[in-house]
Amino acid sequence: MHRVLSSRWLNSALNIAEHSRGVELPLFLCPTATLVSRRQRLGAVASSSHVQPPSWRIQRRCLHAEADAPAEPIISADRSVPEPFSTQKLPRQCRGCGALSQTSFPNQPGYYDLGRKAVRNYLRPPAADRSRHEDKIYEDALKHFDHKELEAKGVDVEALMSSIVPPETVQRPPPKVPLCDRCHILMHNHSGESIYHPSIDSIRDTILESPYKYNHIYHVLDAADFPMSLLPRIHEILNMAPIRTKNRRSRAGKYYGNQKTELSFVITRCDLLAPTKAQVDSLFPYLQEVLRDALGRTGRHVRLGNLIAVSSKRSWWTKELKEDIWKRAGAGWMVGKANVGKSQLFEAVFPKGRMESTPSKHQITVDMHAKTTSNQETAGAEKSETQPELIEDGKAAPEIEEIEEEELDEYALLPPAPKETNYPEMPLVSDLPGTTASPIRIPFGNGRGELIDLPGLERTGLEQHVKAEHRLSLIMHSRIVPEQMTLTPGRSLLVGGFIRITPREPAPIMLTYAFTPIQAHVTRTDKAIGIQDQTGEVNIENIAVPGTGEKTKLAGSFQLKWDVTKQRTGPLTRKDSIGLKVEQLPYRVLSTDILIEGVGWVEITAQMRTKDLFERKPRLNTEAVEEPQQKELTALERLEALAEDPKKKRAPPAPARVPVSEKTEDDEPNWPIVDVYSPEGKFISCRKPMNGWVLNKPKVSAASRKSRPRKSMKGMKKLEKKRRRERETASAADPAS
């Protein structure tokens, strides 16, 4: 309403219809009046820059032409004004997966569809708000006229100025850098194709290209199947300093080729192990012992002070790791198998907002970008001053940011470092294995160092045996409170319908706890075999692809050889209660953890009598040992014996020597054994039990303890029948009496 009145006042005050002034009208007010002048202006600019308008149309059409478009361009009334070229360029790399940006191969990482809305808005930011543009025209017009003259003609200038909306104090934020099409689909549709996983040799060659003097490798391990995601002999493969041993004279670090490379083990997603941080911290000695066993012979004498257990989801120990990365400076490399949580850890521990700091003097200076000469700077300044609509020689600016020749190396595995910012965009976090396609370098601390997220090594092929709609269900997203299931003789446990755990006969009663995101089921062994082989007709879901049953093999036979009697007995062995020793108990509680790579673990526990556990196994084909017979003395020998000194004691005959045999398997206790069957006999391992059920079992509240137990209904029907008969008998006896 105010804007309509303002336009009327301006028309009457300026006498636009009567006087022919040199002031141009805006295009949105009278497009036909200014069409000719705009064409003349465009023609004049084009002639001065030696660029003809037809070349614009052909060039624009080459960039946006369809496959079935006609050969000759169709000229319309509104085609005389060309569309503006892109004022920004796409980044060299996709910020989500690290792949180099390209517009040629749609099904590959790093591809950008120029017709996608997010890409169009980034290349050509939308114009300012139209209402603000109109208000600015009124303001500029009022500045050229005297306010007193307008008031004399009856124009209320104060009301006119008050009707104009003041400009926005907060400017519109710049458009966000878009993701490539593959990352965009991964983020919103949770679907996509995995990349070809690199080898450990390519990871080693990438790290050797580091421009930094100090390098630290963070070997990321997954807590869901710890320690199956460990890379064996990683310090030898990557040519780094050996892990520090327990010897007090062992050196903390060593230089190789003017570079110092160290190693740390980082266990991620520790919130899957226990509900609280204090409980996870109490598991730290257990994690060290399990990692020491997984390292083999080299792990016996190492210190393992470089082990860190963090949780990016709950922010457990991430702040300490972030400060550690900041103090170390140099290059930090995230190395590990696919889908162990490297990108999520990267975002949690990256030191943001620290560009104001001064780089360390001990760290060598590294040029993040190629040096520009004075001629290049002058050319860049001239290029920025030119209009974005007009490019010399009729060539349009490419949509992808160019890489300088000094930075480009076709044989390099490490891409150029991007420009440092306080709060950079972080890599994409996705459930798809192999999301990161290329190393992602993000510098921090004003050249102090950078953090590099490397592509994940191949972790497991288990998802290839699972149906496509169930592959995302293999990943454990949150802590699981399992159900206690009982395995009696003749029964087996099925995990997902295609992994079977069967106790070997004779077997005690076992308790199982499946810490897996896929469903577990207990059934008879013959039914379980039919379900796993995909030949049975039982209505139990098997998430494996058809034909997996033919590939099922024995993955291994695992003994329940770890004694958890003290953790499972309760008040019997507790010091503040009865305080019995484990040796005094007539039974033992044995356990083990069966690991499923990339999925989780199954805790198995059994109780056995002590005499049955340590009972000697009968030996087969054992020869009876004949006792040596004493030789009878003759009469002369008896007389000589009597003639000897009676005070002298005669030494007893030495017992016959029995050869000491080496320890055999028969001397081992009678450990319970479980057989595990899986596709191709792979993806299965075992570890020392963590007692996850003790840490994660359902909480018993005070209200549930005080509540009255449900009344048993056993025998109530029989009792009701008995009372009814008594009543009938009593009613029949009354008339007779």
mmCIF file of N, CA and C in Angstrom, residues 685-724:
data_model
loop_
_atom_site.group_PDB
_atom_site.id
_atom_site.type_symbol
_atom_site.label_atom_id
_atom_site.label_comp_id
_atom_site.label_asym_id
_atom_site.label_seq_id
_atom_site.Cartn_x
_atom_site.Cartn_y
_atom_site.Cartn_z
ATOM 1 N N SER A 685 35.830 -65.040 14.654
ATOM 2 C CA SER A 685 36.996 -65.164 15.521
ATOM 3 C C SER A 685 36.502 -65.212 16.964
ATOM 4 N N CYS A 686 37.443 -65.250 17.896
ATOM 5 C CA CYS A 686 37.065 -65.271 19.320
ATOM 6 C C CYS A 686 38.051 -64.421 20.104
ATOM 7 N N ARG A 687 37.669 -64.065 21.313
ATOM 8 C CA ARG A 687 38.520 -63.277 22.195
ATOM 9 C C ARG A 687 38.192 -63.619 23.645
ATOM 10 N N LYS A 688 38.993 -63.095 24.532
ATOM 11 C CA LYS A 688 38.728 -63.243 25.959
ATOM 12 C C LYS A 688 37.413 -62.546 26.296
ATOM 13 N N PRO A 689 36.558 -63.156 27.122
ATOM 14 C CA PRO A 689 35.227 -62.561 27.368
ATOM 15 C C PRO A 689 35.325 -61.215 28.084
ATOM 16 N N MET A 690 34.446 -60.306 27.681
ATOM 17 C CA MET A 690 34.384 -58.973 28.276
ATOM 18 C C MET A 690 33.347 -58.896 29.387
ATOM 19 N N ASN A 691 32.517 -59.939 29.532
ATOM 20 C CA ASN A 691 31.405 -59.939 30.490
ATOM 21 C C ASN A 691 30.441 -58.788 30.188
ATOM 22 N N GLY A 692 30.044 -58.711 28.917
ATOM 23 C CA GLY A 692 29.140 -57.649 28.496
ATOM 24 C C GLY A 692 27.764 -57.751 29.123
ATOM 25 N N TRP A 693 27.336 -58.977 29.449
ATOM 26 C CA TRP A 693 26.021 -59.130 30.065
ATOM 27 C C TRP A 693 25.997 -58.518 31.463
ATOM 28 N N VAL A 694 27.088 -58.618 32.191
ATOM 29 C CA VAL A 694 27.155 -58.033 33.531
ATOM 30 C C VAL A 694 27.088 -56.513 33.440
ATOM 31 N N LEU A 695 27.660 -55.930 32.375
ATOM 32 C CA LEU A 695 27.663 -54.475 32.229
ATOM 33 C C LEU A 695 26.376 -53.933 31.621
ATOM 34 N N ASN A 696 25.699 -54.731 30.804
ATOM 35 C CA ASN A 696 24.569 -54.222 30.024
ATOM 36 C C ASN A 696 23.240 -54.903 30.330
ATOM 37 N N LYS A 697 23.169 -55.730 31.344
ATOM 38 C CA LYS A 697 21.906 -56.414 31.619
ATOM 39 C C LYS A 697 20.837 -55.422 32.056
ATOM 40 N N PRO A 698 19.554 -55.763 31.890
ATOM 41 C CA PRO A 698 18.475 -54.821 32.241
ATOM 42 C C PRO A 698 18.539 -54.415 33.704
ATOM 43 N N LYS A 699 18.276 -53.136 33.923
ATOM 44 C CA LYS A 699 18.344 -52.600 35.265
ATOM 45 C C LYS A 699 17.154 -53.068 36.099
ATOM 46 N N VAL A 700 17.438 -53.466 37.324
ATOM 47 C CA VAL A 700 16.379 -53.853 38.259
ATOM 48 C C VAL A 700 16.129 -52.668 39.177
ATOM 49 N N SER A 701 14.972 -52.023 39.028
ATOM 50 C CA SER A 701 14.657 -50.834 39.818
ATOM 51 C C SER A 701 14.094 -51.224 41.175
ATOM 52 N N ALA A 702 14.042 -50.235 42.065
ATOM 53 C CA ALA A 702 13.504 -50.485 43.405
ATOM 54 C C ALA A 702 12.016 -50.780 43.353
ATOM 55 N N ALA A 703 11.313 -50.170 42.399
ATOM 56 C CA ALA A 703 9.873 -50.409 42.286
ATOM 57 C C ALA A 703 9.591 -51.846 41.872
ATOM 58 N N SER A 704 10.427 -52.381 40.970
ATOM 59 C CA SER A 704 10.195 -53.762 40.546
ATOM 60 C C SER A 704 10.511 -54.751 41.655
ATOM 61 N N ARG A 705 11.437 -54.396 42.549
ATOM 62 C CA ARG A 705 11.743 -55.300 43.668
ATOM 63 C C ARG A 705 10.616 -55.333 44.692
ATOM 64 N N LYS A 706 9.997 -54.171 44.939
ATOM 65 C CA LYS A 706 8.954 -54.096 45.958
ATOM 66 C C LYS A 706 7.599 -54.578 45.448
ATOM 67 N N SER A 707 7.426 -54.658 44.150
ATOM 68 C CA SER A 707 6.130 -55.048 43.619
ATOM 69 C C SER A 707 5.831 -56.504 43.955
ATOM 70 N N ARG A 708 4.569 -56.778 44.165
ATOM 71 C CA ARG A 708 4.135 -58.134 44.538
ATOM 72 C C ARG A 708 4.199 -59.036 43.314
ATOM 73 N N PRO A 709 4.758 -60.238 43.448
ATOM 74 C CA PRO A 709 4.839 -61.129 42.280
ATOM 75 C C PRO A 709 3.459 -61.584 41.836
ATOM 76 N N ARG A 710 3.349 -61.896 40.588
ATOM 77 C CA ARG A 710 2.081 -62.329 40.027
ATOM 78 C C ARG A 710 1.676 -63.684 40.604
ATOM 79 N N LYS A 711 0.400 -63.809 40.903
ATOM 80 C CA LYS A 711 -0.102 -65.047 41.487
ATOM 81 C C LYS A 711 -0.070 -66.176 40.467
ATOM 82 N N SER A 712 0.408 -67.309 40.911
ATOM 83 C CA SER A 712 0.495 -68.453 40.020
ATOM 84 C C SER A 712 -0.901 -69.014 39.751
ATOM 85 N N MET A 713 -1.187 -69.297 38.491
ATOM 86 C CA MET A 713 -2.489 -69.829 38.083
ATOM 87 C C MET A 713 -2.437 -71.339 37.857
ATOM 88 N N LYS A 714 -1.348 -71.948 38.276
ATOM 89 C CA LYS A 714 -1.213 -73.380 38.071
ATOM 90 C C LYS A 714 -2.212 -74.140 38.946
ATOM 91 N N GLY A 715 -3.014 -75.017 38.356
ATOM 92 C CA GLY A 715 -3.977 -75.838 39.088
ATOM 93 C C GLY A 715 -5.267 -75.151 39.454
ATOM 94 N N MET A 716 -5.465 -73.901 39.002
ATOM 95 C CA MET A 716 -6.688 -73.193 39.349
ATOM 96 C C MET A 716 -7.909 -73.807 38.667
ATOM 97 N N LYS A 717 -7.754 -74.296 37.436
ATOM 98 C CA LYS A 717 -8.877 -74.939 36.758
ATOM 99 C C LYS A 717 -9.282 -76.232 37.458
ATOM 100 N N LYS A 718 -8.286 -77.004 37.880
ATOM 101 C CA LYS A 718 -8.598 -78.248 38.597
ATOM 102 C C LYS A 718 -9.272 -77.948 39.926
ATOM 103 N N LEU A 719 -8.788 -76.914 40.601
ATOM 104 C CA LEU A 719 -9.404 -76.557 41.881
ATOM 105 C C LEU A 719 -10.833 -76.073 41.687
ATOM 106 N N GLU A 720 -11.078 -75.319 40.605
ATOM 107 C CA GLU A 720 -12.433 -74.846 40.332
ATOM 108 C C GLU A 720 -13.371 -76.000 40.017
ATOM 109 N N LYS A 721 -12.883 -76.992 39.242
ATOM 110 C CA LYS A 721 -13.694 -78.181 38.959
ATOM 111 C C LYS A 721 -14.006 -78.956 40.227
ATOM 112 N N LYS A 722 -13.022 -79.065 41.106
ATOM 113 C CA LYS A 722 -13.232 -79.797 42.357
ATOM 114 C C LYS A 722 -14.294 -79.114 43.223
ATOM 115 N N ARG A 723 -14.241 -77.814 43.320
ATOM 116 C CA ARG A 723 -15.221 -77.083 44.118
ATOM 117 C C ARG A 723 -16.612 -77.176 43.494
ATOM 118 N N ARG A 724 -16.690 -77.167 42.151
ATOM 119 C CA ARG A 724 -17.983 -77.283 41.492
ATOM 120 C C ARG A 724 -18.598 -78.659 41.749
#
